[in-house]
């Protein structure tokens, strides 16, 4: 196909003038433009929409494209890219089709292999970080991969993070990660806590240093000390929750009976509760207050309750405990928080399996509810005394 396209391409050029920095190609009104040949190739080869093909063609030099495209595709297949993965790469980074295999692609792929990537792991790394194909590997790519491996603590965690939607290799170490790391250490945050938050949220170190400093001042102003284990989680929560959403959630909680002191207390206890949407906060608080009998001040003391699933944990477990209590099958005095905090396996073992003989309907209802089957509160009722 490429040979045919080359012939078509050459036959459609009337004049070609080469300048120092660009090439100008003059066409007759009736002859197909070289760029349209690229579009036709992309349509035929990858099944792109015409809009997508037109967009991709703007990133391709027709001369280099026609010369290198098939060689690039053969090279990618030799590294276990299948057709769908090649299509995805080209749709993300059309310039890949113009890369010189020997001078550009091969050294980068071999460099990634030397760092431990191979097979589909390497494929997904490229797809998630296609920008590395346009970077100097030794100056730019290798140092970043080695940095994230050291910070995350293992090749496996590093590989998983790089293959996710983090785009970690697109951030500058010198302008982002290293200044942030130095600031946190100077601020008194231990390497252990830094590693813990970065393992869960790698982009934490990739934010702008000035923004991190502002967040640190805000967190301290809200009463969380630097040496608190919640400090880095508070920083990350405020990074994820915009000021508009933060203020909106504060107003929602106030409308539901919370004082500002309750809000600050809850933030200090577990700032991650602010990642729950306003709609879900309303639903959870409505249930916990109006059905489970919690007071706003009690929720502020135990904000972790607001992070549990309403349909798969809060509602089912509350009704289970109510029924067991009415049947006098619940011998302990369990708090709502402790009941909700049990792992699923331990809750079923401690409260359901051992009482299945006396209350089989409770076990069946709970399992059905947790699988997502719709239930109403009338399905499982406490026994009248």
Coordinates of C-alpha atoms in Angstrom, one line a residue:
X1 CA 0.0 0.0 0.0
X2 CA 2.8 2.4 0.9
X3 CA 4.5 2.0 -2.5
X4 CA 1.2 2.8 -4.2
X5 CA 0.7 5.8 -2.0
X6 CA 4.2 7.0 -2.8
X7 CA 3.4 6.8 -6.6
X8 CA 0.1 8.7 -6.1
X9 CA 1.8 11.3 -3.9
X10 CA 4.6 11.9 -6.5
X11 CA 2.2 12.1 -9.4
X12 CA 0.1 14.8 -7.7
X13 CA 2.9 17.2 -6.9
X14 CA 3.4 19.9 -9.6
X15 CA 6.2 21.8 -8.0
X16 CA 8.3 21.5 -4.9
X17 CA 10.3 24.3 -3.4
X18 CA 12.6 23.5 -0.5
X19 CA 13.6 26.3 1.9
X20 CA 15.8 26.2 5.0
X21 CA 13.0 25.5 7.4
X22 CA 10.0 24.3 5.3
X23 CA 8.9 22.8 2.1
X24 CA 6.1 24.4 0.0
X25 CA 4.1 22.2 -2.3
X26 CA 2.0 23.8 -5.1
X27 CA -1.0 21.9 -6.4
X28 CA -3.4 22.3 -9.3
X29 CA -7.1 22.8 -8.4
X30 CA -8.0 19.4 -9.8
X31 CA -5.2 17.3 -8.3
X32 CA -5.5 15.5 -4.9
X33 CA -3.5 17.2 -2.1
X34 CA -0.7 15.1 -0.5
X35 CA -2.4 15.5 2.9
X36 CA -5.5 13.9 1.6
X37 CA -3.5 10.8 0.7
X38 CA -2.4 10.6 4.3
X39 CA -6.0 10.9 5.4
X40 CA -7.1 8.1 3.0
X41 CA -4.3 5.9 4.4
X42 CA -5.4 6.5 8.0
X43 CA -9.0 5.8 7.1
X44 CA -8.1 2.6 5.3
X45 CA -5.4 1.3 7.7
X46 CA -6.9 2.2 11.0
X47 CA -10.6 2.7 10.4
X48 CA -10.5 6.3 11.8
X49 CA -13.4 8.6 11.3
X50 CA -12.8 11.2 8.7
X51 CA -12.6 13.9 11.4
X52 CA -10.0 11.9 13.4
X53 CA -8.0 11.1 10.3
X54 CA -8.0 14.8 9.2
X55 CA -6.8 15.8 12.7
X56 CA -4.1 13.2 12.8
X57 CA -2.9 14.1 9.3
X58 CA -2.1 17.6 10.4
X59 CA 0.6 16.2 12.7
X60 CA 2.3 14.2 9.9
X61 CA 4.8 15.2 7.3
X62 CA 3.6 13.5 4.2
X63 CA 7.1 12.7 2.9
X64 CA 8.3 11.2 6.2
X65 CA 5.0 9.5 6.7
X66 CA 5.0 7.7 3.4
X67 CA 8.6 6.6 3.9
X68 CA 8.4 5.4 7.5
X69 CA 4.8 4.4 8.4
X70 CA 4.9 0.7 7.5
X71 CA 8.4 0.3 9.1
X72 CA 7.1 1.8 12.3
X73 CA 4.0 -0.5 12.3
X74 CA 6.2 -3.6 11.8
X75 CA 8.4 -2.5 14.6
X76 CA 5.5 -2.0 17.0
X77 CA 4.1 -5.5 16.2
X78 CA 7.6 -6.9 17.0
X79 CA 7.1 -5.5 20.5
X80 CA 3.7 -7.2 21.0
X81 CA 1.4 -4.3 20.0
X82 CA -1.8 -5.7 18.5
X83 CA -3.9 -3.8 15.9
X84 CA -6.1 -2.1 18.4
X85 CA -3.2 -0.9 20.5
X86 CA -1.4 0.4 17.4
X87 CA -4.6 2.3 16.5
X88 CA -4.8 3.8 20.0
X89 CA -1.2 4.9 19.9
X90 CA -1.6 6.5 16.5
X91 CA -4.8 8.3 17.6
X92 CA -3.0 9.6 20.7
X93 CA 0.4 10.4 19.0
X94 CA 0.2 10.4 15.2
X95 CA 3.8 11.5 15.0
X96 CA 4.8 8.0 16.0
X97 CA 4.3 7.0 12.3
X98 CA 7.1 9.4 11.3
X99 CA 9.6 8.2 13.8
X100 CA 12.9 6.8 12.7
X101 CA 12.9 3.2 14.0
X102 CA 16.7 2.8 14.3
X103 CA 17.5 6.2 15.7
X104 CA 14.4 7.0 17.7
X105 CA 12.1 4.1 18.6
X106 CA 14.5 1.2 19.0
X107 CA 16.8 2.9 21.6
X108 CA 13.8 3.9 23.7
X109 CA 12.2 0.5 23.6
X110 CA 15.5 -1.2 24.5
X111 CA 16.0 1.3 27.3
X112 CA 12.6 0.5 28.7
X113 CA 13.5 -3.2 28.5
X114 CA 16.7 -2.6 30.4
X115 CA 14.6 -1.0 33.2
X116 CA 12.5 -4.2 33.5
X117 CA 9.5 -3.5 31.1
X118 CA 8.6 -6.2 28.6
X119 CA 5.6 -7.6 26.8
X120 CA 2.2 -6.1 27.5
X121 CA 3.6 -4.2 30.5
X122 CA 5.8 -2.2 28.1
X123 CA 3.0 -1.8 25.6
X124 CA 0.7 -0.3 28.3
X125 CA 3.5 1.9 29.6
X126 CA 3.9 3.4 26.1
X127 CA 0.2 3.9 25.6
X128 CA -0.1 5.7 28.9
X129 CA 3.0 7.7 28.4
X130 CA 3.2 8.1 24.6
X131 CA 5.1 11.4 25.1
X132 CA 8.3 9.5 25.9
X133 CA 8.5 8.7 22.1
X134 CA 9.4 12.4 21.6
X135 CA 11.8 12.8 24.5
X136 CA 15.5 12.1 25.0
X137 CA 15.5 8.8 26.8
X138 CA 18.7 9.1 28.9
X139 CA 18.2 12.7 29.9
X140 CA 14.4 12.7 30.4
X141 CA 12.8 9.3 30.6
X142 CA 15.2 7.1 32.5
X143 CA 15.8 9.5 35.4
X144 CA 12.0 9.8 35.9
X145 CA 11.4 6.1 35.9
X146 CA 14.2 5.5 38.4
X147 CA 12.9 8.4 40.6
X148 CA 9.3 6.9 40.7
X149 CA 10.6 3.5 41.4
X150 CA 12.6 4.8 44.4
X151 CA 9.7 6.8 45.8
X152 CA 7.1 4.2 45.3
X153 CA 9.3 1.5 46.8
X154 CA 9.1 -1.3 44.2
X155 CA 9.1 -1.9 40.5
X156 CA 5.6 -3.4 40.7
X157 CA 4.1 -0.3 42.2
X158 CA 6.0 2.0 39.9
X159 CA 4.9 0.0 36.8
X160 CA 1.3 0.0 38.0
X161 CA 1.3 3.8 38.5
X162 CA 3.1 4.6 35.2
X163 CA 0.6 2.3 33.3
X164 CA -2.4 4.1 34.9
X165 CA -3.8 7.4 34.0
X166 CA -1.3 9.4 36.0
X167 CA 0.9 10.7 33.2
X168 CA 3.7 10.8 35.7
X169 CA 6.4 10.8 33.0
X170 CA 5.1 14.1 31.6
X171 CA 5.9 16.1 34.8
X172 CA 9.3 17.7 35.4
X173 CA 11.3 16.2 38.2
X174 CA 13.2 19.5 38.6
X175 CA 10.2 21.8 38.6
X176 CA 7.6 19.6 40.4
X177 CA 8.5 16.4 42.2
X178 CA 11.9 17.2 43.6
X179 CA 10.9 20.7 45.0
X180 CA 7.8 19.1 46.5
X181 CA 9.7 16.3 48.1
X182 CA 12.2 18.7 49.6
X183 CA 9.5 21.0 50.9
X184 CA 7.6 18.1 52.6
X185 CA 10.8 16.9 54.3
X186 CA 11.7 20.4 55.5
X187 CA 8.1 20.7 56.7
X188 CA 8.7 17.7 59.0
X189 CA 6.8 15.1 57.0
X190 CA 8.5 11.7 57.3
X191 CA 9.6 9.7 54.3
X192 CA 7.3 6.9 55.5
X193 CA 4.2 9.1 55.3
X194 CA 5.3 10.6 52.0
X195 CA 5.7 7.2 50.5
X196 CA 2.3 6.1 51.9
X197 CA 0.4 9.0 50.2
X198 CA 2.4 8.8 47.0
X199 CA 1.7 5.0 46.7
X200 CA -2.0 5.8 46.8
X201 CA -1.9 9.1 44.9
X202 CA 1.3 9.4 42.8
X203 CA 0.2 12.8 41.4
X204 CA 0.5 14.2 44.9
X205 CA 4.2 15.0 44.1
X206 CA 3.4 16.3 40.6
X207 CA 1.4 19.3 41.7
X208 CA 2.9 22.8 41.4
X209 CA 5.2 23.6 44.4
X210 CA 3.5 27.0 45.1
X211 CA 0.1 25.3 45.3
X212 CA 1.5 22.6 47.7
X213 CA 2.8 25.3 50.0
X214 CA -0.5 27.1 50.0
X215 CA -2.3 23.9 50.9
X216 CA 0.1 23.2 53.7
X217 CA -0.6 26.6 55.2
X218 CA -4.4 26.0 54.9
X219 CA -4.2 22.5 56.5
X220 CA -2.3 23.9 59.5
X221 CA -4.8 26.7 59.7
X222 CA -7.6 24.1 60.0
X223 CA -6.0 22.6 63.0
X224 CA -4.0 19.6 61.6
X225 CA -0.5 19.5 62.9
X226 CA 2.5 18.7 60.6
X227 CA 3.3 15.6 62.7
X228 CA -0.2 14.3 62.5
X229 CA -0.7 11.2 60.4
X230 CA -3.7 13.0 58.8
X231 CA -1.5 15.9 57.5
X232 CA -0.6 14.4 54.1
X233 CA -4.1 13.0 53.6
X234 CA -5.5 16.5 54.3
X235 CA -3.1 18.0 51.8
X236 CA -4.2 15.5 49.2
X237 CA -7.9 15.9 49.9
X238 CA -7.6 19.7 49.4
X239 CA -5.6 19.0 46.2
X240 CA -8.5 16.9 44.9
X241 CA -11.3 19.1 46.1
X242 CA -11.5 22.5 44.6
X243 CA -12.3 25.6 46.7
X244 CA -15.7 25.8 45.1
X245 CA -16.6 22.2 46.0
X246 CA -15.0 22.7 49.5
X247 CA -17.2 25.7 50.2
X248 CA -20.2 24.0 48.7
X249 CA -19.9 21.0 51.0
X250 CA -19.4 23.2 54.0
X251 CA -22.7 24.9 53.2
X252 CA -24.4 21.6 52.6
X253 CA -23.3 20.4 56.0
X254 CA -24.4 23.6 57.7
X255 CA -27.8 23.2 56.1
X256 CA -28.0 19.8 57.7
X257 CA -27.4 21.0 61.2
X258 CA -23.6 21.0 61.4
X259 CA -21.8 23.9 63.1
X260 CA -18.6 25.1 61.6
X261 CA -16.8 23.6 64.6
X262 CA -18.3 20.2 63.7
X263 CA -17.0 20.6 60.1
X264 CA -13.5 21.4 61.3
X265 CA -13.5 18.5 63.8
X266 CA -14.6 16.1 61.1
X267 CA -11.9 17.4 58.8
X268 CA -9.3 16.9 61.5
X269 CA -10.5 13.4 62.3
X270 CA -10.6 12.2 58.6
X271 CA -10.3 14.8 55.9
X272 CA -11.0 12.2 53.2
X273 CA -14.7 12.4 53.9
X274 CA -14.7 15.6 51.8
X275 CA -14.2 13.5 48.6
X276 CA -17.8 12.3 49.0
X277 CA -20.1 14.2 46.6
X278 CA -22.6 16.7 48.0
X279 CA -25.6 14.6 46.9
X280 CA -24.2 11.5 48.6
X281 CA -23.3 13.4 51.7
X282 CA -27.0 14.6 52.0
X283 CA -28.3 11.0 51.5
X284 CA -25.9 9.5 54.0
X285 CA -26.5 12.1 56.7
X286 CA -30.2 11.9 56.2
X287 CA -30.1 8.2 56.8
X288 CA -27.7 8.3 59.7
X289 CA -29.5 11.1 61.5
X290 CA -33.1 10.3 60.8
X291 CA -33.0 6.5 60.8
X292 CA -29.9 5.5 62.7
X293 CA -30.4 8.3 65.3
X294 CA -27.0 9.9 65.0
X295 CA -26.5 13.5 66.0
X296 CA -24.4 15.9 63.8
X297 CA -21.8 16.2 66.6
X298 CA -21.5 12.3 66.7
X299 CA -20.9 12.2 62.9
X300 CA -18.3 15.0 63.3
X301 CA -16.5 12.7 65.8
X302 CA -16.8 9.8 63.4
X303 CA -16.7 11.1 59.8
X304 CA -15.5 7.7 58.5
X305 CA -19.2 6.7 58.6
X306 CA -19.7 9.1 55.7
X307 CA -17.3 7.2 53.6
X308 CA -19.0 3.9 53.7
X309 CA -21.4 2.8 50.9
X310 CA -25.0 3.8 51.8
X311 CA -26.7 0.9 49.9
X312 CA -24.1 -1.8 50.4
X313 CA -23.0 -1.1 54.0
X314 CA -24.8 1.5 56.0
X315 CA -28.4 0.5 55.3
X316 CA -28.0 -3.3 55.3
X317 CA -25.9 -3.5 58.4
X318 CA -28.0 -1.1 60.4
X319 CA -31.2 -3.1 59.7
X320 CA -29.4 -6.4 60.4
X321 CA -28.3 -5.1 63.8
X322 CA -31.8 -3.8 64.6
X323 CA -33.4 -7.2 63.8
X324 CA -30.8 -9.2 65.7
X325 CA -31.3 -6.9 68.7
X326 CA -35.1 -7.3 68.5
X327 CA -34.6 -11.1 68.5
X328 CA -32.2 -10.9 71.4
X329 CA -29.5 -12.4 69.2
X330 CA -27.1 -9.5 69.6
X331 CA -25.4 -9.9 72.9
X332 CA -22.8 -7.1 72.5
X333 CA -23.1 -3.4 72.8
X334 CA -21.7 -2.4 69.5
X335 CA -21.4 1.2 68.4
X336 CA -22.6 2.2 64.9
X337 CA -19.0 3.0 63.9
X338 CA -17.6 -0.4 65.0
X339 CA -20.4 -2.2 63.3
X340 CA -19.8 -0.4 60.0
X341 CA -16.0 -0.7 60.3
X342 CA -15.8 -4.5 60.3
X343 CA -14.6 -6.0 57.0
X344 CA -17.3 -7.7 55.1
X345 CA -15.8 -11.1 55.9
X346 CA -15.7 -10.4 59.6
X347 CA -19.1 -8.9 59.7
X348 CA -20.7 -11.9 58.1
X349 CA -18.8 -14.3 60.3
X350 CA -19.4 -12.5 63.6
X351 CA -23.1 -11.4 63.1
X352 CA -24.7 -13.6 60.5
X353 CA -23.2 -17.0 60.1
X354 CA -23.2 -17.8 63.8
X355 CA -26.9 -16.8 63.9
X356 CA -28.0 -18.2 60.6
X357 CA -29.9 -21.1 62.3
X358 CA -31.9 -18.8 64.4
X359 CA -32.5 -16.1 61.8
X360 CA -31.9 -17.4 58.3
X361 CA -34.0 -14.7 56.7
X362 CA -31.5 -12.0 58.1
X363 CA -28.6 -13.7 56.4
X364 CA -30.4 -14.1 53.1
X365 CA -31.6 -10.5 53.1
X366 CA -28.2 -9.1 53.9
X367 CA -26.4 -11.1 51.2
X368 CA -29.0 -10.1 48.6
X369 CA -28.8 -6.4 49.6
X370 CA -25.0 -6.3 49.4
X371 CA -25.2 -7.8 45.9
X372 CA -27.0 -4.7 44.8
X373 CA -30.6 -6.1 44.8
X374 CA -33.1 -3.4 45.6
X375 CA -34.5 -3.6 49.0
X376 CA -37.0 -1.6 51.1
X377 CA -36.9 -1.1 54.8
X378 CA -40.1 -3.1 55.1
X379 CA -38.3 -6.3 53.8
X380 CA -36.5 -6.7 57.1
X381 CA -38.1 -5.4 60.2
X382 CA -37.3 -5.7 63.9
X383 CA -39.5 -8.0 65.9
X384 CA -42.1 -6.2 67.9
X385 CA -41.6 -6.6 71.6

